[in-house]
Short mmCIF file of C-alpha atoms and ligand atoms in Angstrom, two decimals:
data_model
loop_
_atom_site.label_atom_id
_atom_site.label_comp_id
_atom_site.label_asym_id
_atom_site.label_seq_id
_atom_site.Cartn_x
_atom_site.Cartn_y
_atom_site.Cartn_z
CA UNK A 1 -40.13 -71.41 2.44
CA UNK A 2 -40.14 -68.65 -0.04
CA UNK A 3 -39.28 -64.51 -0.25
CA UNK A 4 -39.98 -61.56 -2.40
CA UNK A 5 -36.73 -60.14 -3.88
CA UNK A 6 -35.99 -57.62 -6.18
CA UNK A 7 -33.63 -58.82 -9.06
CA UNK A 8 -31.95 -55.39 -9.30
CA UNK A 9 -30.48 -54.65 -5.99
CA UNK A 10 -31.85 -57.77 -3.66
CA UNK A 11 -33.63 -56.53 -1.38
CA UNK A 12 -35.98 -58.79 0.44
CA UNK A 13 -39.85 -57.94 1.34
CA UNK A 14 -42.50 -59.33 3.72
CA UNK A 15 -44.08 -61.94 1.09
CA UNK A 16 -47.99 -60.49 2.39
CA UNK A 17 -47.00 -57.29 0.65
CA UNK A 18 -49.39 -56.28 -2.18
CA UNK A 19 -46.13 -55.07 -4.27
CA UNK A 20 -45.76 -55.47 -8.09
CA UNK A 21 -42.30 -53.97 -8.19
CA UNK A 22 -39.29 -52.90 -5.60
CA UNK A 23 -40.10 -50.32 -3.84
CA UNK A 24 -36.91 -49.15 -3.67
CA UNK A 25 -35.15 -49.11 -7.16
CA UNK A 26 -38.86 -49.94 -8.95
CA UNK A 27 -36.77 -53.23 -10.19
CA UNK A 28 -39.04 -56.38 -10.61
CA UNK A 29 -39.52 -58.82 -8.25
CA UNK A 30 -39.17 -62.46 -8.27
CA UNK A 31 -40.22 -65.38 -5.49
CA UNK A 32 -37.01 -67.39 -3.79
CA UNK A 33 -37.35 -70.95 -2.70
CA UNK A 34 -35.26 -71.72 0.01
CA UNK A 35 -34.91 -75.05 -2.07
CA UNK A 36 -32.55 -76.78 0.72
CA UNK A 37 -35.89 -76.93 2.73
CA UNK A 38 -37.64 -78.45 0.48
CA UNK A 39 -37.63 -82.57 0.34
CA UNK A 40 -39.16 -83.57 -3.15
CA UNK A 41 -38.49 -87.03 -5.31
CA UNK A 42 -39.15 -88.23 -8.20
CA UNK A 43 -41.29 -91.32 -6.48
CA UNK A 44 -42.78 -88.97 -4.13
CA UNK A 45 -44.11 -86.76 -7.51
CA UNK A 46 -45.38 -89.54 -9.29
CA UNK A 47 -47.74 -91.03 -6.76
CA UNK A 48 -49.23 -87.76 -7.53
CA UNK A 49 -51.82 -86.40 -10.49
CA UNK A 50 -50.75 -84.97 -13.25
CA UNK A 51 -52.03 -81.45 -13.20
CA UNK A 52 -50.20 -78.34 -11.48
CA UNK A 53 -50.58 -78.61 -7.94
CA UNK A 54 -48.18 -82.41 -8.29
CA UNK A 55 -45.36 -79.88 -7.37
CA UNK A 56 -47.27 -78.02 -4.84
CA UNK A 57 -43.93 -77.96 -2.50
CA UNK A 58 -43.02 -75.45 -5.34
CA UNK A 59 -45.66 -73.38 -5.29
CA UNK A 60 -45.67 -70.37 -2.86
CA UNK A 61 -49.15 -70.44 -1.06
CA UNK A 62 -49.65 -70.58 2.39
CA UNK A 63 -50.58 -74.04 3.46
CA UNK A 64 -54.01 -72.95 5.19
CA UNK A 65 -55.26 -70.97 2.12
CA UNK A 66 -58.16 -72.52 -0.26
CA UNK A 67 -56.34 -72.85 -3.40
CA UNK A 68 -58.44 -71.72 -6.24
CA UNK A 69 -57.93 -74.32 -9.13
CA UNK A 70 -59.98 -75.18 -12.64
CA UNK A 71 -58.00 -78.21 -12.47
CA UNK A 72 -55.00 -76.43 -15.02
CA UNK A 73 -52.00 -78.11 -16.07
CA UNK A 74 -51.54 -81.50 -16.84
CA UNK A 75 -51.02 -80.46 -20.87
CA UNK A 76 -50.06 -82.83 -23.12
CA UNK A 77 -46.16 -83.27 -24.55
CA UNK A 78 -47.15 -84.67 -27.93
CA UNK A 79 -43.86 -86.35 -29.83
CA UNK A 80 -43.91 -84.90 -33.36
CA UNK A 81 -42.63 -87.31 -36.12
CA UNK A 82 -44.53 -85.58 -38.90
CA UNK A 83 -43.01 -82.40 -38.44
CA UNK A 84 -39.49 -83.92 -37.29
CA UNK A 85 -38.98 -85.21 -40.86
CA UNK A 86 -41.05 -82.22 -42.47
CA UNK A 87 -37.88 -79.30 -40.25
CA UNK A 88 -35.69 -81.91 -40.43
CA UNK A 89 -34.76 -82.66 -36.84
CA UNK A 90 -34.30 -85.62 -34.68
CA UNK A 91 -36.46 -85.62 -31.88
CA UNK A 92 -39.29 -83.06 -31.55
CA UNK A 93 -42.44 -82.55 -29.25
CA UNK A 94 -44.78 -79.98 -28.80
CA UNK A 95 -46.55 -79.08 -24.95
CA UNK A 96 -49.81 -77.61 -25.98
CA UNK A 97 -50.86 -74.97 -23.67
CA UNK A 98 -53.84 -75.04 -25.60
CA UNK A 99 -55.60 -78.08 -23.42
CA UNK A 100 -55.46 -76.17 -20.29
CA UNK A 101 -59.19 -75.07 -18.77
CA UNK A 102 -59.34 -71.82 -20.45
CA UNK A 103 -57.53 -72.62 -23.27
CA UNK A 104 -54.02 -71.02 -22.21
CA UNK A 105 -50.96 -71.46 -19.79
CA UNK A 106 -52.49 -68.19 -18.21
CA UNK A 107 -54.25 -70.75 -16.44
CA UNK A 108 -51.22 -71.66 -14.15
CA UNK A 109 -50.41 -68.23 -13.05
CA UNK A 110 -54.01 -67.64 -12.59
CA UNK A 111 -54.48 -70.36 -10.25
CA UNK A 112 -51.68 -69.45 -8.05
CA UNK A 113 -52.58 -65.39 -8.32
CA UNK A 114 -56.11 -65.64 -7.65
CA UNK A 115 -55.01 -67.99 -4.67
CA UNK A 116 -52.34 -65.36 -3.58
CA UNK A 117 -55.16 -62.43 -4.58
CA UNK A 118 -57.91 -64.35 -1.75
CA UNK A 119 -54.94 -65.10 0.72
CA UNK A 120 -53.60 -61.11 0.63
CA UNK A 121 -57.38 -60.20 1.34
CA UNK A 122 -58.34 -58.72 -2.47
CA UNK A 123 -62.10 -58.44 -3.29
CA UNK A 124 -61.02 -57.63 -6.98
CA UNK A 125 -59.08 -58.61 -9.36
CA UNK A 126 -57.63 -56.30 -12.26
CA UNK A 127 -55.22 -56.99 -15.64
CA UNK A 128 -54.63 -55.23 -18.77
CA UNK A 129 -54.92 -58.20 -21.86
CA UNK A 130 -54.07 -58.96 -25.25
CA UNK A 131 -56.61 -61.18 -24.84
CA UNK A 132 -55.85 -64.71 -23.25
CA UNK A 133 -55.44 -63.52 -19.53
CA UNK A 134 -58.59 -61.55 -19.16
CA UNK A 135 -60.23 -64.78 -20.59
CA UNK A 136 -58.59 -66.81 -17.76
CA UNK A 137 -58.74 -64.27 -15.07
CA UNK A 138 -62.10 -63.71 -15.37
CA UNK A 139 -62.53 -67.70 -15.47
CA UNK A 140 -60.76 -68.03 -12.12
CA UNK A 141 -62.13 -64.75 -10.80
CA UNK A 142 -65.31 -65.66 -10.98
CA UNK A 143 -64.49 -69.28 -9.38
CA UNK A 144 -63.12 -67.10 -6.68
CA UNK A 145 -66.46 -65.40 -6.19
CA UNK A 146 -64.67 -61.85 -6.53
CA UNK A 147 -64.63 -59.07 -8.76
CA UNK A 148 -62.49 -59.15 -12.27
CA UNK A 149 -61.55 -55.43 -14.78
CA UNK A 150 -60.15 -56.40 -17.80
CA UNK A 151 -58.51 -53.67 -20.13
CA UNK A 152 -58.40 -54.26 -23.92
CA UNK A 153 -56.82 -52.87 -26.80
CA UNK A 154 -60.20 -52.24 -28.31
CA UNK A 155 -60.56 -53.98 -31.73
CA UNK A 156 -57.44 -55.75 -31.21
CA UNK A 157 -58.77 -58.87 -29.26
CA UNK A 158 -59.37 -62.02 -30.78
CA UNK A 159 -62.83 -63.09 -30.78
CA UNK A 160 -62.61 -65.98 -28.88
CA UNK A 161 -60.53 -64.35 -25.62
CA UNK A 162 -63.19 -61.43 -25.71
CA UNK A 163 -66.13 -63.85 -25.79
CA UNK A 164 -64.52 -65.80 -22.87
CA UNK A 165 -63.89 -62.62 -20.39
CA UNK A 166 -67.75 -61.58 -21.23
CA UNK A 167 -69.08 -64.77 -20.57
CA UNK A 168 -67.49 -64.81 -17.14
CA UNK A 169 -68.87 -61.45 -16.06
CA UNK A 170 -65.51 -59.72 -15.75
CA UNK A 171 -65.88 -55.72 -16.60
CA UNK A 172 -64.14 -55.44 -19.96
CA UNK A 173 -63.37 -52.12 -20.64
CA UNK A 174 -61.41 -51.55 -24.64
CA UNK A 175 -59.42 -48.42 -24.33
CA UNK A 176 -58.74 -47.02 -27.35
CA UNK A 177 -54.84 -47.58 -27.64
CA UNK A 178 -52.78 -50.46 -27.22
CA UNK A 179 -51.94 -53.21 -24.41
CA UNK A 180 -48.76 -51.17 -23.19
CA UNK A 181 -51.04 -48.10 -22.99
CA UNK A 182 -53.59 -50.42 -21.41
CA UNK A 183 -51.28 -51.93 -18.88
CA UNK A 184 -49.45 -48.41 -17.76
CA UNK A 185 -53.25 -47.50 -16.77
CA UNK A 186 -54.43 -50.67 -15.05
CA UNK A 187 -51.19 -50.46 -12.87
CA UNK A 188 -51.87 -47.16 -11.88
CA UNK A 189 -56.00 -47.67 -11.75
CA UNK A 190 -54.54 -51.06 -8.82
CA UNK A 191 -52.80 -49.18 -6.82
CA UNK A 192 -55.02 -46.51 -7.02
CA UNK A 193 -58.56 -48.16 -5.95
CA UNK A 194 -56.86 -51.62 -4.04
CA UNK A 195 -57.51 -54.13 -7.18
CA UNK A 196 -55.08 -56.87 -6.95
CA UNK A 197 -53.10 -56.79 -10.38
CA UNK A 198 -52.27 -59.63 -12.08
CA UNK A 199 -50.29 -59.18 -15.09
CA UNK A 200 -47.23 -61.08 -15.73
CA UNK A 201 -45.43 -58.34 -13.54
CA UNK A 202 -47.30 -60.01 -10.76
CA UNK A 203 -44.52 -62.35 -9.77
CA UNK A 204 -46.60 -64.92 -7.50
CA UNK A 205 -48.06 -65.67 -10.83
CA UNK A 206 -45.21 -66.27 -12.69
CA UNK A 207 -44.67 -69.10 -10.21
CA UNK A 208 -47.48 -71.08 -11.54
CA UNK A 209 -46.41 -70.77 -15.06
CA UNK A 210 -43.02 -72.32 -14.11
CA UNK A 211 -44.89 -75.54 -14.00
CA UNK A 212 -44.32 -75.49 -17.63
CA UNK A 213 -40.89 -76.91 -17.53
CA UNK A 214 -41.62 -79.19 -14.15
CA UNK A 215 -44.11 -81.50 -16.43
CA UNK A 216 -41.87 -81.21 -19.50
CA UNK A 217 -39.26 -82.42 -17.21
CA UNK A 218 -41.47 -85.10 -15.52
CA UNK A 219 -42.75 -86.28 -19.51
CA UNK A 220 -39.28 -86.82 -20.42
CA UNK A 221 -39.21 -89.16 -17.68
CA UNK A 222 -37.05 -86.25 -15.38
CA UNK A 223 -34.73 -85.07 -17.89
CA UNK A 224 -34.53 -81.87 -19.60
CA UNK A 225 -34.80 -81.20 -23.41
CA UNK A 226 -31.64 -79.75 -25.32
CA UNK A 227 -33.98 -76.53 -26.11
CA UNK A 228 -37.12 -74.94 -25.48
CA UNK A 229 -38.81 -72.70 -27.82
CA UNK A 230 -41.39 -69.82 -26.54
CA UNK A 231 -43.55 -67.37 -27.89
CA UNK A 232 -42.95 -64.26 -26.53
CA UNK A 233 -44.69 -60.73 -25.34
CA UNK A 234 -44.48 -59.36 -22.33
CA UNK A 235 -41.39 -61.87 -21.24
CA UNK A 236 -43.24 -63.25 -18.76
CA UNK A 237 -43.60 -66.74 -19.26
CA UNK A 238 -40.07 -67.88 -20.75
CA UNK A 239 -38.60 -65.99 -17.63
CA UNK A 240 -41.04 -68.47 -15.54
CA UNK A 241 -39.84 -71.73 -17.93
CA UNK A 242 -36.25 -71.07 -17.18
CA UNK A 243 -37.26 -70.38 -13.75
CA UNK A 244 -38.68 -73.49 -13.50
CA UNK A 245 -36.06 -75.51 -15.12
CA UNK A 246 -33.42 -74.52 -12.66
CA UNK A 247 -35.46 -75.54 -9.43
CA UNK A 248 -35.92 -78.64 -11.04
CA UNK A 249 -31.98 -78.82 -11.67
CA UNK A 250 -31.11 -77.28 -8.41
CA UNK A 251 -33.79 -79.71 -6.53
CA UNK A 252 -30.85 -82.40 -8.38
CA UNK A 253 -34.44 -83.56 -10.48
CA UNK A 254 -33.06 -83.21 -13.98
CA UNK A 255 -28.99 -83.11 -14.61
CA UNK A 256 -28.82 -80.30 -16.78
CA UNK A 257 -30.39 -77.22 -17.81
CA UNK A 258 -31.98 -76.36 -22.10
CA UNK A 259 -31.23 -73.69 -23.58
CA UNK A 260 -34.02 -71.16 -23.78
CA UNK A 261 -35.62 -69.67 -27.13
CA UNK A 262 -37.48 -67.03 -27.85
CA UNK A 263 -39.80 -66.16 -30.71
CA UNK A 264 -41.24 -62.53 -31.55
CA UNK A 265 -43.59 -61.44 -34.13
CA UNK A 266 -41.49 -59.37 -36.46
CA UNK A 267 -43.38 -56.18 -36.03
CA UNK A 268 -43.58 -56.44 -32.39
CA UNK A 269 -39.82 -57.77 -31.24
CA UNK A 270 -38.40 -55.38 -28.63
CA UNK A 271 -36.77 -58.66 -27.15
CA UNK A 272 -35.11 -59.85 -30.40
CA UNK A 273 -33.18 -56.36 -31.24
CA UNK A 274 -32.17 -55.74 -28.41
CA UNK A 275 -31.21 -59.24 -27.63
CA UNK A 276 -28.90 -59.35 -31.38
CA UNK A 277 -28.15 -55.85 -30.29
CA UNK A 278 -25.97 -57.50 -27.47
CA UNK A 279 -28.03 -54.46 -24.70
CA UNK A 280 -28.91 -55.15 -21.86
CA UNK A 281 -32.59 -53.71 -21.94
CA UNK A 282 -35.07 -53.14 -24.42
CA UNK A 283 -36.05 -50.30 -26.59
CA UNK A 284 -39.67 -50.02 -26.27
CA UNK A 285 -41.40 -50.32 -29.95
CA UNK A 286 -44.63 -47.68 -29.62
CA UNK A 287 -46.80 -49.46 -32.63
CA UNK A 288 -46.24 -53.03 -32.45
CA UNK A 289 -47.96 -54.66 -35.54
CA UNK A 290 -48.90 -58.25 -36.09
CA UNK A 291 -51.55 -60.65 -36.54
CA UNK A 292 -50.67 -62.30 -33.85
CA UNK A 293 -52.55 -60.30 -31.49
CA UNK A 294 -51.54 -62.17 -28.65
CA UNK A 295 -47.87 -61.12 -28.73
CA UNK A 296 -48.62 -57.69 -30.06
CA UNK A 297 -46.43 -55.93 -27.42
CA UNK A 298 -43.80 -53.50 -27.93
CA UNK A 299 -42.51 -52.59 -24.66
CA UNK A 300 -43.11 -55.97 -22.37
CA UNK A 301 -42.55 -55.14 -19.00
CA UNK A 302 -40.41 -58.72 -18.47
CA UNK A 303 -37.89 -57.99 -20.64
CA UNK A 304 -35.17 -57.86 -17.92
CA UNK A 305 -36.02 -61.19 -16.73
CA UNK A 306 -36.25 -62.58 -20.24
CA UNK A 307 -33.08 -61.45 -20.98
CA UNK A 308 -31.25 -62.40 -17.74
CA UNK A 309 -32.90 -65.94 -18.63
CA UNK A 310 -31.20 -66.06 -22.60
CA UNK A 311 -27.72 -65.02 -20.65
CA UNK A 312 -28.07 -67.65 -18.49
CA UNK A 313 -29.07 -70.22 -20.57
CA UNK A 314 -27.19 -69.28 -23.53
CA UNK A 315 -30.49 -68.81 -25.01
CA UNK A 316 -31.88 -67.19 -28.62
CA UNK A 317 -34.22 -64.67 -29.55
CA UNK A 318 -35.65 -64.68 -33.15
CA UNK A 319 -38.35 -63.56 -35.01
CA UNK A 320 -40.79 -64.40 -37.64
CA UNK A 321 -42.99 -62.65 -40.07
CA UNK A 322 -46.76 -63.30 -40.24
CA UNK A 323 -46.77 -65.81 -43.04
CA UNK A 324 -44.34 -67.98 -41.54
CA UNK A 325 -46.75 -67.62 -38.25
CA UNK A 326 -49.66 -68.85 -40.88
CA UNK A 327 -47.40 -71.69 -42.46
CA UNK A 328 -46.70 -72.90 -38.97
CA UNK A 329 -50.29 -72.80 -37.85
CA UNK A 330 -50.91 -74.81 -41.33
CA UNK A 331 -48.04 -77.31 -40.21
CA UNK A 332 -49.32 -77.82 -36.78
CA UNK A 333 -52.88 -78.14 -37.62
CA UNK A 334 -52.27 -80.48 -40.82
CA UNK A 335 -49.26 -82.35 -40.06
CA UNK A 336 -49.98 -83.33 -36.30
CA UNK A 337 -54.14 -82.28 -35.71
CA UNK A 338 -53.06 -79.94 -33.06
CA UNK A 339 -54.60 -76.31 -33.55
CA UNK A 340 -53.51 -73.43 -32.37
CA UNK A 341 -53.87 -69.81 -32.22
CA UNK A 342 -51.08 -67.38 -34.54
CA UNK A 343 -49.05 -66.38 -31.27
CA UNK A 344 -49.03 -70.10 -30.46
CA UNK A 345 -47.22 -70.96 -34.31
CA UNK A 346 -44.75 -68.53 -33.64
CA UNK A 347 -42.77 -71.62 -31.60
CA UNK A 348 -42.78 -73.66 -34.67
CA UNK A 349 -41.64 -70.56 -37.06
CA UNK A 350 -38.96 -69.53 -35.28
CA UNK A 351 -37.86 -73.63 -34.53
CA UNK A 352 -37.76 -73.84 -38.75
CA UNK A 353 -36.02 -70.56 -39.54
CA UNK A 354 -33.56 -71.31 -36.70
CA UNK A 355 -32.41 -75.02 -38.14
CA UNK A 356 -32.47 -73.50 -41.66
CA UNK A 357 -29.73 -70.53 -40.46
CA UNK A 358 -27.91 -73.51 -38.67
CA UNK A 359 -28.48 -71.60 -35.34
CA UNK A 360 -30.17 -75.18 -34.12
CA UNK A 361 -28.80 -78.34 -34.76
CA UNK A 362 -30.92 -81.28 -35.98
CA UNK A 363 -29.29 -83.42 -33.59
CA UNK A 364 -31.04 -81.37 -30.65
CA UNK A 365 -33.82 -82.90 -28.59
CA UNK A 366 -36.61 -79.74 -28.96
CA UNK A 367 -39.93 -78.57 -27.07
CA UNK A 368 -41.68 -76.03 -29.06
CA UNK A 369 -44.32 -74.86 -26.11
CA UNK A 370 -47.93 -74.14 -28.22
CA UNK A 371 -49.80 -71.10 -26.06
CA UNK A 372 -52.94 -70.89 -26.84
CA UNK A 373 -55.75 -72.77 -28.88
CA UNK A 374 -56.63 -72.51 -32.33
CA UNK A 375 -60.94 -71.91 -31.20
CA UNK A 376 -59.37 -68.23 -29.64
CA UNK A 377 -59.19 -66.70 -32.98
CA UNK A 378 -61.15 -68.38 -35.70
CA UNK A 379 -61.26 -64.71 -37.86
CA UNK A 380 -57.76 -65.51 -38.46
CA UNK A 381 -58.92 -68.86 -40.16
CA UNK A 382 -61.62 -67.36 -41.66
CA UNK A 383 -59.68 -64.53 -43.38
CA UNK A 384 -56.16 -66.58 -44.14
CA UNK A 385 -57.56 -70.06 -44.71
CA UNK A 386 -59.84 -71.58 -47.98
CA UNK A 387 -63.11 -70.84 -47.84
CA UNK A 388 -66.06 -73.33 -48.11
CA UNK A 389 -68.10 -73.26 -51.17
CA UNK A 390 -71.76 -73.60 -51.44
CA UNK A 391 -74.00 -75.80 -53.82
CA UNK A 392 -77.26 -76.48 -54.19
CA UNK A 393 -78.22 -79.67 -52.88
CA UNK A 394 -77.79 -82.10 -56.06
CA UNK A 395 -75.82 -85.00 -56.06
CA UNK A 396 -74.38 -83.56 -59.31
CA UNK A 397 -73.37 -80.59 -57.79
CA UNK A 398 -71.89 -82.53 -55.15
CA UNK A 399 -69.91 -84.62 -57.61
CA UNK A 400 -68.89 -81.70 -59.33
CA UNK A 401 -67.04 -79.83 -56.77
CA UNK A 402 -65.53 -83.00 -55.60
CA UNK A 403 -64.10 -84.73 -58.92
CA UNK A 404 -64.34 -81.80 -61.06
N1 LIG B 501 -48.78 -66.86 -26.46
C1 LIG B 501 -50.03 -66.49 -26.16
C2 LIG B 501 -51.15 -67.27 -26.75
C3 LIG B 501 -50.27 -65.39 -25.30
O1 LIG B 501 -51.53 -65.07 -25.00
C4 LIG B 501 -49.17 -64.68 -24.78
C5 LIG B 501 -49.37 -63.53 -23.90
C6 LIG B 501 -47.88 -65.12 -25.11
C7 LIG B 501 -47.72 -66.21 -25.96
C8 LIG B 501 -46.65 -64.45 -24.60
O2 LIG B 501 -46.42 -64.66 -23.26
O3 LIG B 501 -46.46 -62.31 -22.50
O4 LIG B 501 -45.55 -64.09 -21.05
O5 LIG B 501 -44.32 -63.37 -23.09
N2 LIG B 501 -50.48 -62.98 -23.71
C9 LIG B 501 -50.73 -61.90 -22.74
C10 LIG B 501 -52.22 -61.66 -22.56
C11 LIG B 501 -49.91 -60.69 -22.90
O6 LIG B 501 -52.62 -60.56 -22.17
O7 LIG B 501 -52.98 -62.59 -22.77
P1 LIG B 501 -45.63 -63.56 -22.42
#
C-alpha cells in the first residue's frame, strides 16, 4: 500500500486528502510504497502489455476505481547509432515521449491524476501550462467526462499544445504574464472554488510519470542505463524518473541505480545555478527567456525534489543555449527520423556539451528521454528551418531548382 508524506519534516496524511503540499511546513509531498508488500517479477511483468498500467502494482489507485487511460506509455527506446558515432559515445538510445496519445509524457501523470481526480470525487479539473499539460489534461479530462481550466502564458504557447487544449473543450484562459505567474493563480483559484489541480506539484501524478524509468528498465531487458538525460522545468518529471528507478532497484528489478541529468534552457535555468552553486534551493529567475517554450520556467516549484534526486544520484545539471537546442532538433530529426519539439532537443544538447567538457564519458551506456513531439510547435520550424521555394509549374523550372 501507499502514503502521502511530506519530504521536509515526514509527516504522513490520509492518502483521500485533496492536498498539494504539507499542511504543516507547506513542504511537498511525495507517495510511499510500502514496497515489502508488494510481490512483482520480471516473468510476472512480461506476460503483461507494454503500456503504463504493466506496473499497475506501482501505481497508487484504489483497486475499485475506473482508471481513466488513452492507452499512454508503451514509448519507444530507439538505439541511436547515427548519433553515437556523430557525439562520439558507445551506446546511446533515445525514449521518445513524443509517441504517447497526446504527444507527451504528461500523458502518464494524467492518467493516474485524472484517475485519482474521479476517485477523490472532483467534477473539475484545473492546471496552469506551458503548453503540453493543458493539451493532455484536457485530452484525459474530457475522457473523464468532467470539467478542465487551463491557464496560459498568453502568446507564449506553442501552436500545436494550444490547438490541442481547444479542441478538447477545456476553458483556456492566457493571462497576460508568465507560467509561474500562471501557476501561483491556478493554485490559489483550486483551492479556492474545489478544482482538482494537477500540476506537477500534484504528487499522485508524478507517480505515473515514474513509469518512465520502469520501461527503460524493462527495454534494457531489466537493467538500468549508466545515465539518464532530462529536460527540465518545473522539476517534476526527473524527480519522478529517479523515483522510479529506485522502486525498480529497491523491488531488487534492476542491480543498480543511473545517474540522473538535467538539461535547462540557458535563459530559464534556476536548477543549473543553483545546482553548480552547490545550494540547496533555487533562486527563482522572474523572466525566463527561451524558445523552448516548454521549459520556459524560472521558479519550478520541484526544484527541491530535483535536487534531492542529483544528490542522490550523483546527478548533473547543465544547460544549453537555443542554437544548440536547434542543432539538436536538426540531429534528431536528420540523423535518426525522430522529431521533436525544442524542449525535447534540450536532452541531446546538453548529452553533446557534457561529453565535449569530459563531464560524460563515452564509455557510458546513455538514455536521452525526448518530451514532446516535433507537430507541437511547427512555428519553430517554420521560422529556424529552410524555407520551400515556389516555381511555376515547368519542368524547366523544376530542373532548375533541383540541378541548378
Ligand atoms: N519537456 C517538455 C516537452 C515539457 O512540456 C516539459 C514541461 C518539460 C520537458 C519539463 O518537465 O516541468 O517536469 O521539469 N512542461 C510543463 C507544461 C511545464 O506545462 O506542459 P518538468
Amino acid at each position: 500500500m501507499f502514503v502521502l508524506r511530506c519530504i521536509e519534516c515526514g509527516r504522513e496524511y490520509d492518502r483521500r486528502a485533496m492536498i498539494y503540499q504539507c499542511p504543516g511546513c507547506s513542504g511537498l509531498l511525495e507517495v510511499v510504497f510500502q514496497l515489502e508488500d508488494v510481490q512483482l517479477s520480471r516473468a510476472e511483468l512480461e506476460r503483461r502489455p507494454f503500456n503504463l498500467w504493466r506496473y499497475r502494482e506501482l501505481m497508487p489507485v484504489e483497486n475499485s476505481t475506473r482508471v481513466v487511460s488513452l492507452n499512454e506509455g508503451g514509448t519507444p527506446l530507439y538505439r541511436a547509432r547515427a548519433l553515437e558515432e556523430e557525439l562520439g559515445i558507445k551506446e546511446l538510445y533515445v525514449k521518445n515521449e513524443g509517441a504517447n496519445p497526446t504527444g507527451s509524457f504528461k500523458d502518464r501523470g494524467m492518467t493516474v491524476g485524472v484517475t485519482k481526480a474521479l476517485e477523490l470525487g472532483a467534477r473539475a479539473v484545473g492546471c496552469a501550462s506551458t503548453g503540453n499539460t493543458s493539451a493532455s489534461l484536457a485530452a484525459y479530462a474530457a475522457r473523464a467526462g468532467i470539467k478542465c481550466l487551463v491557464l496560459l502564458p498568453a502568446g507564449k504557447i506553442a501552436i500545436g499544445k494550444l490547438a490541442q487544449a481547444l479542441l478538447h473543450g477545456a476553458q483556456v484562459i492566457g493571462i497576460k504574464a508568465n507560467f509561474d505567474v500562471a501557476l501561483k493563480l491556478i493554485r490559489e483559484l483550486c483551492v479556492k472554488h474545489n478544482i482538482y489541480l494537477l500540476n506537477s506539484i500534484n504528487p499522485w501524478r508524478l507517480e505515473g510519470q515514474k513509469s518512465e524509468a520502469f520501461e527503460i528498465a524493462d527495454q534494457l531487458n531489466f537493467s538500468a542505463p549508466d545515465r539518464v538525460v532530462v529536460p527540465v522545468g518545473n522539476c517534476g518529471n526527473i524527480s519522478a524518473i529517479w523515483k522510479g528507478f529506485r522502486e525498480f532497484h529497491e523491488l531488487g528489478l534492476i542491480d543498480t541505480l543511473p545517474v540522473m541529468t538535467g538539461v535547462q534552457a540557458e535563459g530559464a535555468s534556476p536548477l543549473v545555478k543553483a545546482f553548480k552553486a552547490g545550494k540547496s534551493s533555487i533562486e527563482p529567475e522572474p523572466q525566463p527567456e527561451t524558445i523552448a517554450t516548454a521549459i520556459r520556467i524560472g521558479a519550478p516549484v520541484n526544484a527541491p525534489k530535483a535536487l534531492r534526486a542529483l544528490r542522490e544520484s550523483n546527478g548533473v545539471a547543465e544547460s544549453v543555449t537555443d542554437e544548440e537546442i536547434i542543432e539538436a532538433q536538426k540531429l534528431l530529426a536528420r540523423r535518426l527520423g525522430i522529431g521533436v519539439e525544442p524542449a525535447s532537443a534540450a536532452s541531446i544538447a546538453g548529452l553533446r556539451k557534457l561529453l565535449e567538457a569530459g563531464e560524460i564519458a563515452r564509455d557510458e551506456r546513455v538514455v536521452c528521454v525526448t518530451t514532446g513531439h516535433a507537430l507541437k510547435d511547427p512555428e519553430v520550424i517554420f521560422s529556424r528551418y529552410e524555407k520551400p521555394v515556389e516555381i511555376e509549374p515547368s519542368i524547366e523550372a523544376l530542373e532548375k531548382v533541383i540541378y541548378g
